[in-house]
């Protein structure tokens, strides 16, 4: 058995004290724009999705300001409709779906598997450029007049009646879908073929399982929505009828085809975040995730079951009662694997050694918020309550709990967890904790009132509302400001750490995982000699019965050795 | 409105049941959430790094434990599903004596047609404790008819009728919302269900369906010809009788319409369908889509010639054909109302104190 | 069985040596590299299956709902041209497979020639498609706002004068009969517009018709404003043609993408571009082309051979 040591990586120049890593190895713009290094691509994606998140967040701010008062404040009906559509389209297609896979997955997956890069580095770069092109198209559509159909593009409004930039926005979503497919394809092949010698499927970290399940959903679902949206554009521009009732077409067919992807899409958004939570909880409990196999199988179960529940978005349509019953019971079943995971994560801490770092706080936030989000989903799977609650603010609150409380928290947890690895710097832990707490509190203040106002009957996508709902909306807007501050803070302290943060060691969290065997930041080619894996995933070892620190044993963790390259020049 | 309302008033037979289910689910949600949060808080505190507790022999998996938390969750979930499904099935089975009201949704208003010919815009007057079935269709995009106090809504789609039924149990005024995004004035496409006592309702009907309250919104004068009588007029106007018998004798050219409603029809492509409202609508608008077996299909299509409103009137008439009952008398004929301005509609829906 | 042993078997049987492949830096050995590309390509083809799958689903749903229309409308599709297209694509698949074989043995010129033949077939396919599409459009069967099913029936009828029951389109005959019946009942009339005698279309008026014979060769019917053209099951036929054009159109786009890729490969082979030093890209192109062929194999009977 050979263990990779850091004597093998990191060349250094005579004039430069700092060893060469993927960030400083080359410095030209061209070397970044034409890079095939998965780590650089991840950083570029980070910048892009942050821009998207900021724009989507601005739209959200406008919505909340507008809704503080029952009569609206400064937007016309038309403008409001375009703002909420922009919020949905940008957040879903340009942040929630790509963020964790394209930023954290791209960066960490090859390192974690003990590979030098993804299977197809050039495809990875293409994926980034396709995403960027899609983002530009989307922004052009929004700036050039906007689109007012809602991100769900229901026909015949979107295909016949709307007078906005529907076609351009749909094309942006279509192109973004290809970016997603390329990333998913890359991950599938990498996980199948490029694990380090000795790393069997069940020795893989659970983050890799999550990436695999996500990629399967991407490959099977995205093409369906792509062609469905393309048909809407065809109907709109060429006048072909497919969903038009005037000629015998079926508008509900659009809904079936659309939700066939868009329901699994929410699992594309949440499974990667769950993958991150695995890593963060294991590292901060110094313990193997409890029930590893159950968690791995639950992940795959969610991916499979997620494809057969789409009709729960359509209980109030003309869909038959029997179909409704089938979709409802399946939707209850799909909740079970997620519940299993929550319990497994909590139990992981039992007899562990828990550290309440900022990323652990984000992970806790995920656990609480995703639990509430998941449980409120059951109100919507339940037929009788759904007939009252569908298309109200209850749904809005539910999906924000799982998407922001789930995906965004998971993304932030992962960003904080792997930041030292990505940048070689430590950020301010205090600010990290402040931000985690602010996001958690602000989020609850924003969205808990929306459950109430939803049950009271306030429809979603409404610009105006009855005065008796105002109290809840004022609370929600107040919370939104706190949430906004919480989200903005990392932009400052993380960027600040790039120049002023303490230099990170190779394994600042003392975690088990192949990525922690590399330098921070890693060398361009990650490993010169691939490690041979003989240990289980998360193989932490407890040394003492009572308190004290725990140290991983079989995993070649040696603080001294790993700090070596950071402090001294290493000649290969 | 000083009390803190967490649920709308329960105003239908269904609402109380849904609320029961809702509060049970709330209890379960709170309990599970507290369990999860408490578990996490407890474990994080007890096993925080540096605490002096026993960490020996930690386990990494325990199938029994997994079953312990999976199975109760599954059982509870399926229990909730069953309760909910039973309630839901009820929504699909309107009682036979339900009074039928046709609703047409269009950007951005609602139009209701009672069978006695009364028409309303953005309002629905119904008597308390009497089941009502709404048959709804859209003239353009997908809308939804939602009354939170009844805990019920259904999509209103172009090209097909969708139904829902309820029994209002409480006198009062309850908001109607359009609940599928339908364009610019989606949030102003609403109005009021006015549930009245039986005497008040009959007074309203006798008064030509004028509004007891006058919020400064649209006025909707009503007709004195019942829906079925309107249908009979249209039947004459479009000379349907030249091919279709509306009397006991069958005609050589077109199918007899006597007793058509809810009968079984054998179509040319071999399928058998029940002649419900949707079928009759298709037969009028696109007859060759539902051509009967062994016919030549020479009926002209009336798509584009008849509005949804007129189709509904014809259906009402066709349902009466051959039943022997004289056509229900109605109210004076009406004129289509002028479109509402933005401010008027906003005030009508959300105006405030004077509508409480 | 690893790729390596397959390669060895191929060398043993053909006597040619397999070409040297270069190892990319992220891979450990050639086997891993080749297998990765194959897994990747098949995964991509899965997405393509889902892409077409949604359209096949729409096709199936509407076929179940409107079988009669499908049965009638599909007669407008030219089975002969469709069969020719099928044969063309099958031959192109054969040449593509051969191209891959020779690529594995480094025989550049043969590869270039075979790919050129495949390309030629592809062009032929698109050419035949062009002929089909233009004739459909001329008959008024493009499912946009100018869709005119009655016109298509008229043209069809003119070109296939029925010989009492020997007509291969019994459904169109029935449809034609309906038209004739309606004409006798004075519900429709055939109109040859004065300004465009090449076209014929059917108008229906009901009770507000005014006829005037302004010209011996034409009879104009004044439409009452509320009426539309008399279309026999036209709504549903329009759906059939929407699906037809979308599916064959999407397939055609894939053929064009194939042509572009193949042309690029031919140029690369002829100029000894390093990208084609390895046979694997050509093998992936071959897989793609076989997929395009298979989609057509499904499309053809579903569209052209309904009974």
Coordinates of N, CA and C in Angstrom, one line a residue, chain A residues 56-144:
Chain A
X56 N -31.2 37.4 -9.0 CA -32.4 36.7 -8.5 C -32.8 37.3 -7.2
X57 N -31.8 37.6 -6.4 CA -32.1 38.1 -5.1 C -32.7 39.6 -5.1
X58 N -32.1 40.3 -6.1 CA -32.7 41.7 -6.3 C -34.1 41.6 -6.7
X59 N -34.4 40.7 -7.6 CA -35.8 40.5 -8.0 C -36.7 40.2 -6.8
X60 N -36.2 39.3 -5.9 CA -36.9 38.9 -4.7 C -37.1 40.1 -3.8
X61 N -36.1 40.9 -3.7 CA -36.2 42.1 -2.9 C -37.3 43.0 -3.4
X62 N -37.4 43.2 -4.7 CA -38.4 44.0 -5.3 C -39.8 43.4 -5.0
X63 N -39.9 42.1 -5.1 CA -41.2 41.5 -4.8 C -41.6 41.7 -3.4
X64 N -40.7 41.5 -2.4 CA -41.0 41.7 -1.0 C -41.4 43.2 -0.7
X65 N -40.6 44.1 -1.3 CA -41.0 45.5 -1.1 C -42.4 45.8 -1.6
X66 N -42.6 45.3 -2.8 CA -43.9 45.5 -3.4 C -45.1 45.0 -2.6
X67 N -44.8 43.8 -1.9 CA -45.9 43.1 -1.2 C -46.1 43.6 0.2
X68 N -45.3 44.6 0.6 CA -45.4 45.1 2.0 C -46.7 45.7 2.2
X69 N -47.2 46.3 1.1 CA -48.5 47.0 1.2 C -49.5 46.4 0.3
X70 N -50.8 46.3 0.7 CA -51.7 45.5 -0.1 C -51.9 46.0 -1.5
X71 N -51.7 47.3 -1.7 CA -52.0 47.9 -3.0 C -50.7 48.0 -3.9
X72 N -49.6 47.5 -3.5 CA -48.4 47.6 -4.3 C -47.8 49.0 -4.1
X73 N -46.5 49.1 -4.5 CA -45.9 50.4 -4.2 C -45.5 51.1 -5.5
X74 N -44.6 50.4 -6.3 CA -44.1 51.2 -7.4 C -44.1 50.4 -8.7
X75 N -44.6 49.2 -8.7 CA -44.6 48.4 -9.9 C -46.0 48.3 -10.5
X76 N -46.1 48.4 -11.8 CA -47.4 48.1 -12.5 C -47.6 46.6 -12.4
X77 N -48.8 46.2 -12.7 CA -49.1 44.8 -12.8 C -48.2 44.0 -13.7
X78 N -48.0 44.6 -14.9 CA -47.2 44.0 -15.9 C -45.7 43.8 -15.4
X79 N -45.2 44.9 -14.8 CA -43.8 44.9 -14.3 C -43.7 43.9 -13.2
X80 N -44.7 43.8 -12.3 CA -44.6 42.8 -11.2 C -44.6 41.4 -11.7
X81 N -45.4 41.2 -12.7 CA -45.5 39.8 -13.3 C -44.1 39.5 -13.9
X82 N -43.5 40.4 -14.5 CA -42.2 40.2 -15.1 C -41.1 40.0 -14.0
X83 N -41.2 40.7 -12.9 CA -40.2 40.6 -11.9 C -40.3 39.2 -11.2
X84 N -41.5 38.7 -10.9 CA -41.6 37.4 -10.3 C -41.2 36.3 -11.2
X85 N -41.4 36.5 -12.5 CA -41.0 35.5 -13.5 C -39.5 35.5 -13.5
X86 N -38.9 36.7 -13.6 CA -37.4 36.7 -13.6 C -36.8 36.1 -12.4
X87 N -37.4 36.4 -11.2 CA -36.9 35.7 -10.0 C -36.9 34.2 -10.1
X88 N -38.0 33.7 -10.6 CA -38.1 32.2 -10.7 C -37.1 31.7 -11.7
X89 N -37.1 32.2 -12.9 CA -36.3 31.7 -14.0 C -34.8 31.8 -13.6
X90 N -34.4 33.0 -13.1 CA -32.9 33.1 -12.8 C -32.6 32.2 -11.6
X91 N -33.3 32.2 -10.6 CA -33.0 31.4 -9.4 C -33.0 29.9 -9.8
X92 N -34.0 29.4 -10.5 CA -34.0 28.0 -10.7 C -33.0 27.5 -11.8
X93 N -33.0 28.1 -12.9 CA -32.2 27.6 -14.0 C -30.7 28.1 -13.9
X94 N -30.5 29.2 -13.2 CA -29.1 29.7 -13.2 C -28.5 29.7 -11.8
X95 N -29.2 29.4 -10.8 CA -28.5 29.2 -9.5 C -28.8 27.8 -8.9
X96 N -30.1 27.5 -8.6 CA -30.3 26.3 -7.8 C -29.9 25.0 -8.5
X97 N -30.1 24.9 -9.8 CA -29.7 23.7 -10.5 C -28.2 23.6 -10.7
X98 N -27.5 24.6 -11.1 CA -26.0 24.5 -11.3 C -25.2 24.6 -10.1
X99 N -25.7 25.4 -9.0 CA -24.7 25.8 -8.0 C -23.9 24.7 -7.4
X100 N -24.5 23.8 -6.7 CA -23.7 22.8 -6.0 C -23.0 21.9 -6.9
X101 N -23.6 21.3 -8.0 CA -22.8 20.5 -8.9 C -21.7 21.2 -9.6
X102 N -22.0 22.4 -10.2 CA -21.0 23.0 -11.0 C -19.9 23.7 -10.3
X103 N -20.2 24.2 -9.1 CA -19.1 24.8 -8.3 C -18.5 23.8 -7.4
X104 N -19.2 23.3 -6.4 CA -18.6 22.3 -5.5 C -18.3 21.0 -6.1
X105 N -19.2 20.5 -6.9 CA -19.0 19.2 -7.5 C -17.8 19.2 -8.4
X106 N -17.8 20.2 -9.3 CA -16.6 20.3 -10.2 C -15.3 20.4 -9.4
X107 N -15.3 21.2 -8.3 CA -14.0 21.4 -7.6 C -13.6 20.1 -6.9
X108 N -14.6 19.6 -6.1 CA -14.2 18.6 -5.1 C -14.3 17.1 -5.6
X109 N -15.2 16.9 -6.6 CA -15.4 15.5 -6.9 C -14.1 14.7 -7.4
X110 N -13.4 15.3 -8.3 CA -12.2 14.5 -8.7 C -11.2 14.4 -7.5
X111 N -11.0 15.4 -6.7 CA -10.1 15.3 -5.6 C -10.6 14.2 -4.6
X112 N -11.9 14.2 -4.4 CA -12.5 13.3 -3.4 C -12.4 11.8 -3.9
X113 N -12.4 11.7 -5.2 CA -12.3 10.3 -5.8 C -10.9 9.9 -6.1
X114 N -10.0 10.8 -5.9 CA -8.6 10.5 -6.2 C -8.3 10.5 -7.6
X115 N -8.8 11.4 -8.4 CA -8.6 11.5 -9.8 C -7.9 12.8 -10.1
X116 N -7.3 12.9 -11.3 CA -6.6 14.1 -11.6 C -7.5 15.2 -12.2
X117 N -8.6 14.8 -12.7 CA -9.6 15.7 -13.3 C -10.8 14.9 -13.5
X118 N -11.8 15.6 -14.1 CA -13.0 14.9 -14.5 C -12.6 14.1 -15.7
X119 N -13.6 13.2 -16.2 CA -13.3 12.4 -17.3 C -13.1 13.2 -18.6
X120 N -13.9 14.3 -18.7 CA -13.8 15.1 -20.0 C -13.6 16.5 -19.6
X121 N -12.4 16.9 -19.4 CA -12.1 18.3 -19.0 C -12.6 19.3 -20.0
X122 N -12.5 19.1 -21.3 CA -12.9 20.1 -22.3 C -14.4 20.2 -22.3
X123 N -15.1 19.1 -22.1 CA -16.5 19.1 -22.1 C -17.0 20.0 -20.9
X124 N -16.2 19.9 -19.8 CA -16.4 20.7 -18.6 C -16.4 22.2 -19.0
X125 N -15.3 22.6 -19.7 CA -15.2 24.0 -20.1 C -16.3 24.4 -21.0
X126 N -16.7 23.5 -21.9 CA -17.8 23.8 -22.8 C -19.1 24.0 -22.0
X127 N -19.3 23.2 -21.0 CA -20.4 23.3 -20.1 C -20.5 24.7 -19.5
X128 N -19.3 25.2 -19.1 CA -19.3 26.6 -18.5 C -19.7 27.6 -19.5
X129 N -19.1 27.5 -20.7 CA -19.4 28.5 -21.7 C -20.9 28.5 -22.2
X130 N -21.4 27.3 -22.2 CA -22.9 27.1 -22.6 C -23.7 27.8 -21.5
X131 N -23.3 27.6 -20.2 CA -24.1 28.2 -19.1 C -24.0 29.7 -19.3
X132 N -22.8 30.2 -19.5 CA -22.6 31.7 -19.6 C -23.4 32.2 -20.8
X133 N -23.4 31.5 -21.9 CA -24.3 32.0 -23.0 C -25.7 32.0 -22.6
X134 N -26.2 31.0 -21.9 CA -27.6 30.9 -21.5 C -27.9 32.1 -20.6
X135 N -27.0 32.4 -19.7 CA -27.2 33.5 -18.7 C -27.3 34.8 -19.5
X136 N -26.4 35.0 -20.4 CA -26.5 36.2 -21.2 C -27.8 36.3 -22.0
X137 N -28.3 35.2 -22.5 CA -29.6 35.2 -23.2 C -30.7 35.5 -22.3
X138 N -30.7 34.9 -21.1 CA -31.7 35.1 -20.1 C -31.7 36.6 -19.7
X139 N -30.5 37.2 -19.5 CA -30.5 38.6 -19.1 C -31.0 39.4 -20.2
X140 N -30.6 39.1 -21.4 CA -31.1 39.9 -22.6 C -32.6 39.9 -22.6
X141 N -33.2 38.7 -22.4 CA -34.7 38.6 -22.4 C -35.3 39.5 -21.3
X142 N -34.7 39.5 -20.1 CA -35.2 40.2 -19.0 C -35.1 41.7 -19.2
X143 N -33.8 42.1 -19.6 CA -33.6 43.5 -19.8 C -34.4 44.0 -21.0
X144 N -34.5 43.2 -22.0 CA -35.1 43.6 -23.3 C -36.6 43.5 -23.2

